[in-house]
Amino acid sequence: KYNVQGSMILANAIEHSKYINYLRKWRDSIGEENIAIFLFEDLIKNPEIFMKEVCEYIGIDASYYDGYTFEVSNRSFKVRSQSLHRMKRICSELLPDGKYKRSISQLYKVINTGYAGKKNREDLKTIKELKSIFSESNQMLQDEFCIDVTCWS
């Protein structure tokens, strides 16, 4: 069905990632009026507006988020060397929490990580293939639930 080089696990992961299959079941079970769908991309684009929309939907005061500062934490990163990354994980388990462990962790980040935003040729090829795989189910999401998922195309 998909060009996943014979990997049943990957094929199942892709099939289970199609939101339309789950949203249809929820809609049929509890009714579309009882479902709110929010996109992570909207949270990233404008967290204040996103949170105010969530507040409005659940019926709570959204003024808490007026001028709220949303700090980014747990930012994604790209590992340069998998071997060094494995060593860091082992060391992290062995070392007690404290200044020494934090110092090593900071040094590791400088040496072995980079911004995850840059995509290499293989990444771009994979993204293109995934967009093709998900295009039909994403179109159904747009059509059936009036969700703008053009950012996924």
PDB file of C-alpha atoms in Angstrom:
ATOM      1  CA  LYS A   1       0.000   0.000   0.000  1.00  0.00           C
ATOM      2  CA  TYR A   2       2.803   2.422   0.918  1.00  0.00           C
ATOM      3  CA  ASN A   3       6.402   2.456  -0.144  1.00  0.00           C
ATOM      4  CA  VAL A   4       7.697   1.607   3.321  1.00  0.00           C
ATOM      5  CA  GLN A   5      10.162  -1.059   2.174  1.00  0.00           C
ATOM      6  CA  GLY A   6       8.137  -3.972   3.514  1.00  0.00           C
ATOM      7  CA  SER A   7       7.901  -2.650   7.057  1.00  0.00           C
ATOM      8  CA  MET A   8       4.565  -3.678   8.531  1.00  0.00           C
ATOM      9  CA  ILE A   9       5.289  -1.604  11.642  1.00  0.00           C
ATOM     10  CA  LEU A  10       5.786   1.536   9.569  1.00  0.00           C
ATOM     11  CA  ALA A  11       2.712   0.803   7.435  1.00  0.00           C
ATOM     12  CA  ASN A  12       0.626   0.395  10.607  1.00  0.00           C
ATOM     13  CA  ALA A  13       2.061   3.600  12.096  1.00  0.00           C
ATOM     14  CA  ILE A  14       1.065   5.510   8.971  1.00  0.00           C
ATOM     15  CA  GLU A  15      -2.426   4.019   8.932  1.00  0.00           C
ATOM     16  CA  HIS A  16      -2.908   4.801  12.634  1.00  0.00           C
ATOM     17  CA  SER A  17      -1.797   8.401  12.005  1.00  0.00           C
ATOM     18  CA  LYS A  18      -4.781   9.226   9.822  1.00  0.00           C
ATOM     19  CA  TYR A  19      -6.897  11.426  12.086  1.00  0.00           C
ATOM     20  CA  ILE A  20      -9.966  11.115   9.886  1.00  0.00           C
ATOM     21  CA  ASN A  21     -10.467   7.500  10.994  1.00  0.00           C
ATOM     22  CA  TYR A  22     -10.639   8.480  14.660  1.00  0.00           C
ATOM     23  CA  LEU A  23     -12.582  11.698  14.247  1.00  0.00           C
ATOM     24  CA  ARG A  24     -15.308   9.924  12.314  1.00  0.00           C
ATOM     25  CA  LYS A  25     -15.731   7.440  15.160  1.00  0.00           C
ATOM     26  CA  TRP A  26     -15.899  10.236  17.748  1.00  0.00           C
ATOM     27  CA  ARG A  27     -18.358  12.203  15.622  1.00  0.00           C
ATOM     28  CA  ASP A  28     -20.577   9.167  15.184  1.00  0.00           C
ATOM     29  CA  SER A  29     -20.395   8.403  18.893  1.00  0.00           C
ATOM     30  CA  ILE A  30     -20.798  11.823  20.557  1.00  0.00           C
ATOM     31  CA  GLY A  31     -21.856  14.165  17.755  1.00  0.00           C
ATOM     32  CA  GLU A  32     -19.850  16.737  15.834  1.00  0.00           C
ATOM     33  CA  GLU A  33     -21.122  19.565  18.042  1.00  0.00           C
ATOM     34  CA  ASN A  34     -19.243  17.982  20.965  1.00  0.00           C
ATOM     35  CA  ILE A  35     -15.884  17.883  19.193  1.00  0.00           C
ATOM     36  CA  ALA A  36     -13.334  20.667  18.970  1.00  0.00           C
ATOM     37  CA  ILE A  37     -10.298  20.216  16.766  1.00  0.00           C
ATOM     38  CA  PHE A  38      -7.233  22.354  17.341  1.00  0.00           C
ATOM     39  CA  LEU A  39      -4.039  22.197  15.310  1.00  0.00           C
ATOM     40  CA  PHE A  40      -0.575  22.229  16.841  1.00  0.00           C
ATOM     41  CA  GLU A  41       0.536  24.464  13.973  1.00  0.00           C
ATOM     42  CA  ASP A  42      -1.914  27.131  15.174  1.00  0.00           C
ATOM     43  CA  LEU A  43      -0.491  26.904  18.688  1.00  0.00           C
ATOM     44  CA  ILE A  44       3.016  27.443  17.316  1.00  0.00           C
ATOM     45  CA  LYS A  45       1.930  30.286  15.013  1.00  0.00           C
ATOM     46  CA  ASN A  46       0.108  32.300  17.680  1.00  0.00           C
ATOM     47  CA  PRO A  47      -0.118  30.737  21.149  1.00  0.00           C
ATOM     48  CA  GLU A  48      -2.180  33.594  22.641  1.00  0.00           C
ATOM     49  CA  ILE A  49      -4.929  33.387  20.035  1.00  0.00           C
ATOM     50  CA  PHE A  50      -4.850  29.595  20.189  1.00  0.00           C
ATOM     51  CA  MET A  51      -5.301  29.498  23.964  1.00  0.00           C
ATOM     52  CA  LYS A  52      -8.067  32.086  23.841  1.00  0.00           C
ATOM     53  CA  GLU A  53      -9.937  29.938  21.307  1.00  0.00           C
ATOM     54  CA  VAL A  54      -9.571  26.903  23.592  1.00  0.00           C
ATOM     55  CA  CYS A  55     -10.834  28.954  26.554  1.00  0.00           C
ATOM     56  CA  GLU A  56     -13.792  30.194  24.547  1.00  0.00           C
ATOM     57  CA  TYR A  57     -14.686  26.653  23.479  1.00  0.00           C
ATOM     58  CA  ILE A  58     -14.622  25.259  27.022  1.00  0.00           C
ATOM     59  CA  GLY A  59     -16.319  28.333  28.446  1.00  0.00           C
ATOM     60  CA  ILE A  60     -13.676  29.837  30.692  1.00  0.00           C
ATOM     61  CA  ASP A  61     -12.282  33.371  30.940  1.00  0.00           C
ATOM     62  CA  ALA A  62      -9.621  33.865  28.286  1.00  0.00           C
ATOM     63  CA  SER A  63      -8.303  37.147  29.740  1.00  0.00           C
ATOM     64  CA  TYR A  64      -5.620  35.176  31.612  1.00  0.00           C
ATOM     65  CA  TYR A  65      -3.757  34.978  28.304  1.00  0.00           C
ATOM     66  CA  ASP A  66      -3.871  38.737  27.595  1.00  0.00           C
ATOM     67  CA  GLY A  67      -0.204  39.570  27.083  1.00  0.00           C
ATOM     68  CA  TYR A  68       0.901  36.181  28.447  1.00  0.00           C
ATOM     69  CA  THR A  69       4.495  35.280  27.560  1.00  0.00           C
ATOM     70  CA  PHE A  70       4.767  31.793  26.101  1.00  0.00           C
ATOM     71  CA  GLU A  71       8.290  30.517  26.606  1.00  0.00           C
ATOM     72  CA  VAL A  72       9.629  27.737  24.414  1.00  0.00           C
ATOM     73  CA  SER A  73      10.976  24.781  26.340  1.00  0.00           C
ATOM     74  CA  ASN A  74      11.996  21.303  25.313  1.00  0.00           C
ATOM     75  CA  ARG A  75      12.900  22.538  21.824  1.00  0.00           C
ATOM     76  CA  SER A  76      13.579  19.835  19.231  1.00  0.00           C
ATOM     77  CA  PHE A  77      17.149  19.347  18.130  1.00  0.00           C
ATOM     78  CA  LYS A  78      19.051  17.345  15.574  1.00  0.00           C
ATOM     79  CA  VAL A  79      21.692  14.884  16.764  1.00  0.00           C
ATOM     80  CA  ARG A  80      24.952  14.961  14.801  1.00  0.00           C
ATOM     81  CA  SER A  81      26.464  11.706  16.081  1.00  0.00           C
ATOM     82  CA  GLN A  82      24.254   8.825  17.190  1.00  0.00           C
ATOM     83  CA  SER A  83      27.184   7.162  19.005  1.00  0.00           C
ATOM     84  CA  LEU A  84      27.863  10.255  21.081  1.00  0.00           C
ATOM     85  CA  HIS A  85      24.141  10.591  21.745  1.00  0.00           C
ATOM     86  CA  ARG A  86      23.980   7.016  23.085  1.00  0.00           C
ATOM     87  CA  MET A  87      26.983   7.703  25.347  1.00  0.00           C
ATOM     88  CA  LYS A  88      25.289  10.854  26.668  1.00  0.00           C
ATOM     89  CA  ARG A  89      22.130   8.907  27.493  1.00  0.00           C
ATOM     90  CA  ILE A  90      24.124   6.286  29.407  1.00  0.00           C
ATOM     91  CA  CYS A  91      26.055   8.961  31.301  1.00  0.00           C
ATOM     92  CA  SER A  92      22.833  10.789  32.124  1.00  0.00           C
ATOM     93  CA  GLU A  93      21.491   7.663  33.784  1.00  0.00           C
ATOM     94  CA  LEU A  94      24.687   7.066  35.757  1.00  0.00           C
ATOM     95  CA  LEU A  95      25.451  10.594  36.940  1.00  0.00           C
ATOM     96  CA  PRO A  96      23.545  12.058  39.888  1.00  0.00           C
ATOM     97  CA  ASP A  97      21.546  15.244  39.283  1.00  0.00           C
ATOM     98  CA  GLY A  98      23.518  18.385  39.992  1.00  0.00           C
ATOM     99  CA  LYS A  99      25.954  20.950  38.658  1.00  0.00           C
ATOM    100  CA  TYR A 100      28.361  18.403  37.125  1.00  0.00           C
ATOM    101  CA  LYS A 101      25.594  16.637  35.194  1.00  0.00           C
ATOM    102  CA  ARG A 102      24.139  19.958  33.960  1.00  0.00           C
ATOM    103  CA  SER A 103      27.587  21.106  32.791  1.00  0.00           C
ATOM    104  CA  ILE A 104      28.141  17.920  30.819  1.00  0.00           C
ATOM    105  CA  SER A 105      24.659  18.186  29.330  1.00  0.00           C
ATOM    106  CA  GLN A 106      25.289  21.775  28.196  1.00  0.00           C
ATOM    107  CA  LEU A 107      28.644  20.782  26.666  1.00  0.00           C
ATOM    108  CA  TYR A 108      26.980  17.872  24.873  1.00  0.00           C
ATOM    109  CA  LYS A 109      24.371  20.200  23.372  1.00  0.00           C
ATOM    110  CA  VAL A 110      27.075  22.496  21.991  1.00  0.00           C
ATOM    111  CA  ILE A 111      29.117  19.637  20.551  1.00  0.00           C
ATOM    112  CA  ASN A 112      26.513  17.232  19.257  1.00  0.00           C
ATOM    113  CA  THR A 113      23.253  19.037  18.503  1.00  0.00           C
ATOM    114  CA  GLY A 114      21.986  21.490  15.986  1.00  0.00           C
ATOM    115  CA  TYR A 115      18.737  23.249  15.167  1.00  0.00           C
ATOM    116  CA  ALA A 116      16.188  20.705  13.971  1.00  0.00           C
ATOM    117  CA  GLY A 117      14.707  23.136  11.457  1.00  0.00           C
ATOM    118  CA  LYS A 118      17.273  22.412   8.761  1.00  0.00           C
ATOM    119  CA  LYS A 119      16.276  19.491   6.565  1.00  0.00           C
ATOM    120  CA  ASN A 120      18.648  17.484   4.455  1.00  0.00           C
ATOM    121  CA  ARG A 121      17.829  15.922   1.083  1.00  0.00           C
ATOM    122  CA  GLU A 122      16.650  12.638   2.674  1.00  0.00           C
ATOM    123  CA  ASP A 123      14.351  14.542   5.072  1.00  0.00           C
ATOM    124  CA  LEU A 124      12.799  16.467   2.184  1.00  0.00           C
ATOM    125  CA  LYS A 125      12.283  13.255   0.184  1.00  0.00           C
ATOM    126  CA  THR A 126      10.577  11.585   3.162  1.00  0.00           C
ATOM    127  CA  ILE A 127       8.362  14.621   3.816  1.00  0.00           C
ATOM    128  CA  LYS A 128       7.308  14.668   0.165  1.00  0.00           C
ATOM    129  CA  GLU A 129       6.422  10.964   0.295  1.00  0.00           C
ATOM    130  CA  LEU A 130       4.464  11.389   3.554  1.00  0.00           C
ATOM    131  CA  LYS A 131       2.537  14.347   2.138  1.00  0.00           C
ATOM    132  CA  SER A 132       1.554  12.166  -0.792  1.00  0.00           C
ATOM    133  CA  ILE A 133       0.525   9.296   1.511  1.00  0.00           C
ATOM    134  CA  PHE A 134      -1.607  11.574   3.722  1.00  0.00           C
ATOM    135  CA  SER A 135      -3.075  13.809   1.003  1.00  0.00           C
ATOM    136  CA  GLU A 136      -6.314  11.852   0.568  1.00  0.00           C
ATOM    137  CA  SER A 137      -7.086  11.521   4.287  1.00  0.00           C
ATOM    138  CA  ASN A 138      -6.144  15.171   4.881  1.00  0.00           C
ATOM    139  CA  GLN A 139      -8.545  16.227   2.130  1.00  0.00           C
ATOM    140  CA  MET A 140     -11.284  14.217   3.847  1.00  0.00           C
ATOM    141  CA  LEU A 141     -10.497  16.061   7.104  1.00  0.00           C
ATOM    142  CA  GLN A 142     -10.946  19.375   5.345  1.00  0.00           C
ATOM    143  CA  ASP A 143     -14.143  18.294   3.622  1.00  0.00           C
ATOM    144  CA  GLU A 144     -15.865  16.517   6.514  1.00  0.00           C
ATOM    145  CA  PHE A 145     -14.720  18.597   9.493  1.00  0.00           C
ATOM    146  CA  CYS A 146     -14.010  21.992   7.873  1.00  0.00           C
ATOM    147  CA  ILE A 147     -10.440  21.942   9.150  1.00  0.00           C
ATOM    148  CA  ASP A 148      -7.870  23.957   7.234  1.00  0.00           C
ATOM    149  CA  VAL A 149      -4.926  21.575   6.988  1.00  0.00           C
ATOM    150  CA  THR A 150      -3.262  23.266   4.029  1.00  0.00           C
ATOM    151  CA  CYS A 151      -0.212  23.714   6.277  1.00  0.00           C
ATOM    152  CA  TRP A 152       0.222  19.921   6.036  1.00  0.00           C
ATOM    153  CA  SER A 153       0.285  19.951   2.212  1.00  0.00           C
TER     154      SER A 153
END
